Coordinates of C-alpha atoms in Angstrom, one line a residue:
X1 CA 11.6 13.8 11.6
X2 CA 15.0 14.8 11.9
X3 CA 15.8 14.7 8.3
X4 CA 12.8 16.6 7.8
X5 CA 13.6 19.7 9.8
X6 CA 17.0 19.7 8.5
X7 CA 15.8 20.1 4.9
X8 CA 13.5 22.8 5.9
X9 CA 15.4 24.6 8.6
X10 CA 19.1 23.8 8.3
X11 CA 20.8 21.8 11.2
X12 CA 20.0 25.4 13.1
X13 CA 17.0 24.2 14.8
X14 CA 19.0 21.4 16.3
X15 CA 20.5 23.7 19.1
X16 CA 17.1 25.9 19.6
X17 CA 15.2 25.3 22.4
X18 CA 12.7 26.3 20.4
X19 CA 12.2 23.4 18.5
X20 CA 11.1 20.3 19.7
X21 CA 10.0 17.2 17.5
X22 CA 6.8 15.5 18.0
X23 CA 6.5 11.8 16.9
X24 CA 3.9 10.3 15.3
X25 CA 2.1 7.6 16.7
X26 CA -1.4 5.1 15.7
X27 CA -3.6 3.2 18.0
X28 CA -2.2 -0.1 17.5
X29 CA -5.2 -1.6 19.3
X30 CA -7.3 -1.0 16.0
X31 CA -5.4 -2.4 13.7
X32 CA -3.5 -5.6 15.9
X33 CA -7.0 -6.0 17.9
X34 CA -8.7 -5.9 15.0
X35 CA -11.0 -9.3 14.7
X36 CA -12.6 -9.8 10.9
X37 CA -14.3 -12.6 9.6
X38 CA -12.3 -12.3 6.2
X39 CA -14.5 -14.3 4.1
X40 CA -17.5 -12.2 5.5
X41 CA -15.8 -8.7 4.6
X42 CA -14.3 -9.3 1.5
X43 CA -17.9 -10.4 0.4
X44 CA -19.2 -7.1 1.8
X45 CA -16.8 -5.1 -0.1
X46 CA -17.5 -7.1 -3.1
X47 CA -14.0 -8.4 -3.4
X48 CA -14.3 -12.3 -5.1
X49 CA -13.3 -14.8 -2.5
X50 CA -11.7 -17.8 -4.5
X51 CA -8.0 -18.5 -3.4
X52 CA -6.8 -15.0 -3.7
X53 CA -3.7 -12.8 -3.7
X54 CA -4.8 -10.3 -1.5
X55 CA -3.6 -6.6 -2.0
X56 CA -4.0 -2.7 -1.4
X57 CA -3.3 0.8 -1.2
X58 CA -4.6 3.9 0.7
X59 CA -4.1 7.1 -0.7
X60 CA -5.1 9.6 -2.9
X61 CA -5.3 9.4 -6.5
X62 CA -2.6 12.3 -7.3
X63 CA 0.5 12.4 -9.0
X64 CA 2.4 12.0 -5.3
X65 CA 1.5 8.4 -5.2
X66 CA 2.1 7.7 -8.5
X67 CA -1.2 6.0 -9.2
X68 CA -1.0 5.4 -13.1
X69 CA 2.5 3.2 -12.3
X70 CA 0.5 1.5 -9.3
X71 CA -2.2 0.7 -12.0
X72 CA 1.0 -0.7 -14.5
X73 CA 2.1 -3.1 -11.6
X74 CA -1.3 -4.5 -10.5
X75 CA -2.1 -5.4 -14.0
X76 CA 1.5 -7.1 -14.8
X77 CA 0.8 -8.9 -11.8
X78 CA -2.4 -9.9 -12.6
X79 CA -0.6 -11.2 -15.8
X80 CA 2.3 -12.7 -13.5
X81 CA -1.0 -14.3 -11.1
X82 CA -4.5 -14.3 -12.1
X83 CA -5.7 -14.7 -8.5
X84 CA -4.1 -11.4 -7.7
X85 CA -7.4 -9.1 -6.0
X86 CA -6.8 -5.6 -5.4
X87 CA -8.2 -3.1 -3.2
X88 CA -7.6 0.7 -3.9
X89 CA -8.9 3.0 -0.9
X90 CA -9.0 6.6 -1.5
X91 CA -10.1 9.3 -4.2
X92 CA -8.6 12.2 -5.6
X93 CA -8.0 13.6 -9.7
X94 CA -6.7 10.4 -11.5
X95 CA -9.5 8.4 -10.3
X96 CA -11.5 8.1 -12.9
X97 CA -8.7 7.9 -15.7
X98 CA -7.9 4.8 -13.9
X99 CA -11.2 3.4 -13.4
X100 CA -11.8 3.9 -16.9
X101 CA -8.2 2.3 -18.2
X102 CA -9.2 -0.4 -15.7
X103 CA -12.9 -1.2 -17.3
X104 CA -11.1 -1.0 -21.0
X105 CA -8.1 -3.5 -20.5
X106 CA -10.1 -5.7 -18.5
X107 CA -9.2 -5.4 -15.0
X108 CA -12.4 -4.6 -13.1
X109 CA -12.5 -8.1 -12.0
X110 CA -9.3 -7.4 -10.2
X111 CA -9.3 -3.8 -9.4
X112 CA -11.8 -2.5 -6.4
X113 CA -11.9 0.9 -6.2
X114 CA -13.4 1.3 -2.5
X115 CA -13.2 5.1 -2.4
X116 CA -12.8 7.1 0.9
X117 CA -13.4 4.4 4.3
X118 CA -13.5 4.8 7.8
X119 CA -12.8 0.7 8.3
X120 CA -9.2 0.9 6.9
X121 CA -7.8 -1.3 9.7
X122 CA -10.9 -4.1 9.0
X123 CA -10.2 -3.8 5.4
X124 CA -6.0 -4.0 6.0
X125 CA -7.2 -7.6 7.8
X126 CA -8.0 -9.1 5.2
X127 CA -5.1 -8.3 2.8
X128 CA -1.5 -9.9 2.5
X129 CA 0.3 -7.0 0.9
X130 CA 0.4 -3.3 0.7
X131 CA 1.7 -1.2 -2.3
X132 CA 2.9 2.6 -2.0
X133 CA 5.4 3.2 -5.3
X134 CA 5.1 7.2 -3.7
X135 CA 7.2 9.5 -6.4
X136 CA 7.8 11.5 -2.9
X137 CA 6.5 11.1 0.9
X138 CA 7.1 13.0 4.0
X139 CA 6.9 10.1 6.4
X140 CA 4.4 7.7 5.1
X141 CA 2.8 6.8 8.2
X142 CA -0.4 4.5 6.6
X143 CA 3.0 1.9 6.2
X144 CA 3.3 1.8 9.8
X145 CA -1.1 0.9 9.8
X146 CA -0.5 -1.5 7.2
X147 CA 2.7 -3.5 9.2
X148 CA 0.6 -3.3 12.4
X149 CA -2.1 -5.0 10.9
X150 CA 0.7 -7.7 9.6
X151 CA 0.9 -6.7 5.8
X152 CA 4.1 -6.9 3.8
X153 CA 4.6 -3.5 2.3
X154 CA 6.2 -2.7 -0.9
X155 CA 7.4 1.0 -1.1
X156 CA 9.4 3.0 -3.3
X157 CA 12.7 3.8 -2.9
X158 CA 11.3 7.6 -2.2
X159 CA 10.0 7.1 1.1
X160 CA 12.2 6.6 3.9
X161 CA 13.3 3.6 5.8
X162 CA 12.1 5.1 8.7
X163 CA 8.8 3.7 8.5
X164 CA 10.5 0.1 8.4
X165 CA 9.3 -1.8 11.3
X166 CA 10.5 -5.6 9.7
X167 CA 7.8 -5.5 6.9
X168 CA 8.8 -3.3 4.3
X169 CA 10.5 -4.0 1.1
X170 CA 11.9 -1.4 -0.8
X171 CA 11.9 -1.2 -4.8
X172 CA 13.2 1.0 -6.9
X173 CA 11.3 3.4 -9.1
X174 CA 13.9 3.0 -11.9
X175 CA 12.1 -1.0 -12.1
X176 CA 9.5 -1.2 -14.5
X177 CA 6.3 -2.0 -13.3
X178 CA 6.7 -5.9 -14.5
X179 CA 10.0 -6.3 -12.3
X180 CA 8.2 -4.6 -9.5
X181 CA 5.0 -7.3 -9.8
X182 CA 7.8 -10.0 -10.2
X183 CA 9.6 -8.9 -7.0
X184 CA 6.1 -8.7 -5.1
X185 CA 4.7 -11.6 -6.0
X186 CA 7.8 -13.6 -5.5
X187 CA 7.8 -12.2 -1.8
X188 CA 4.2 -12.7 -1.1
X189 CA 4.3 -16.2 -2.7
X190 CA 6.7 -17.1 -0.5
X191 CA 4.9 -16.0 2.5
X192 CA 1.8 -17.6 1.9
X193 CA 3.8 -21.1 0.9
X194 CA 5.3 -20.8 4.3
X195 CA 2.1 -20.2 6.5
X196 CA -0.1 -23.2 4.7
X197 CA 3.1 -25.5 5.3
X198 CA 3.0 -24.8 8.9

C-alpha cells in the first residue's frame, strides 16, 4: 500500500494527516472453514476426477493477466503431465480466442472454462495450485484467497511480494512458458509426493 501511494503521490502523503492507508482484508472463515466433498464438486463442475493435477486461476480474460501466456503454460504442462486439470474462473475479451485455441489444439479435456462464480472459495478447495503470470497487478489480493484456502501460488515476478503469506512462488516473465510448467510442476509434484507419504 505504501509503495502504491508513493508512486502515485510522491513520499508527500507520508507526513499528511490527510492520508491514511486502509488494508485490505478477506473473511478467512470462507475460504479455511470451507468443507467440500472434492470428488462431489469437481463432478459438479464437470472437471474429470481420475488422479489429477489440480489447478486454477481467477481473473479476467484481459491483457493484465496475461491470459494467452497462461494458456502457453497449461498446455506445456499438460505436455510435461497429462493428468494436469485446469480450472479458469472469470470472463472478459480474450475469452473466446482462448476457448477456441483450446478446442483446436486439443485441450478441452484439460481446460474448464467456469466463467464468472460466486463459490470461488469451494472451487479453490478442491485445487492444489494457483497461477497468476499478471503482466502488472496493484496488490493481487485473490493470492491471499487462494493461500488461505492452502493453494501454492505461482505469480509473476510483476506482482509484489507483499501478498506472500509462505505459499507463493515467484517466476519470472522472461521464462518461457515451458520453464514456467517445469518449475510448477516440479513444486506441486513435490507436494503431493510428500502428503501421500505421510
Amino acid at each position: 500500500a505504501e509503495e502504491a501511494n508513493d508512486y502515485l503521490y510522491g513520499k508527500r502523503w507520508r507526513n499528511s494527516n490527510k492520508c491514511h492507508v486502509l488494508y485490505n482484508g478477506i473473511d478467512l472463515e470462507r475460504f479455511q472453514d470451507c468443507k467440500v466433498d472434492r470428488e462431489k464438486y469437481r463432478k459438479e463442475l464437470n472437471i474429470p476426477e481420475r488422479d489429477g493435477i489440480y489447478l486454477m486461476t481467477v481473473g479476467r480474460f484481459n491483457e493484465q493477466k496475461n491470459p494467452i501466456f497462461l494458456y502457453e503454460i497449461v498446455k506445456e504442462m499438460v505436455h510435461l503431465e497429462p493428468r494436469i486439470q485446469f480450472s479458469w474462473i472469470g470472463n472478459g475479451d480474450l475469452r473466446n480466442k482462448i476457448e477456441e485455441r483450446a478446442q483446436k489444439e486439443n485441450m478441452q479435456d484439460h481446460i474448464h472454462f467456469l466463467g464468472n462464480r460466486k463459490d470461488v472459495p469451494e472451487i479453490m478447495k478442491c485445487h492444489e495450485g494457483f497461477l497468476l503470470p499478471s503482466l502488472f497487478e496493484g496488490f493481487a489480493l485473490v493470492t491471499i484467497e487462494a493461500q488461505a484456502a492452502e493453494l501454492k501460488c505461482f505469480c509473476s515476478d510483476r506482482i509484489t511480494r507483499d501478498v506472500d503469506c509462505g505459499l507463493c512462488h515467484f517466476i519470472s516473465l522472461d521464462k518461457s512458458a515451458k520453464e514456467w510448467a517445469e518449475k510448477i510442476l516440479q513444486i506441486l509434484v513435490l507436494r503431493l509426493e510428500a502428503e501421500v507419504s505421510k
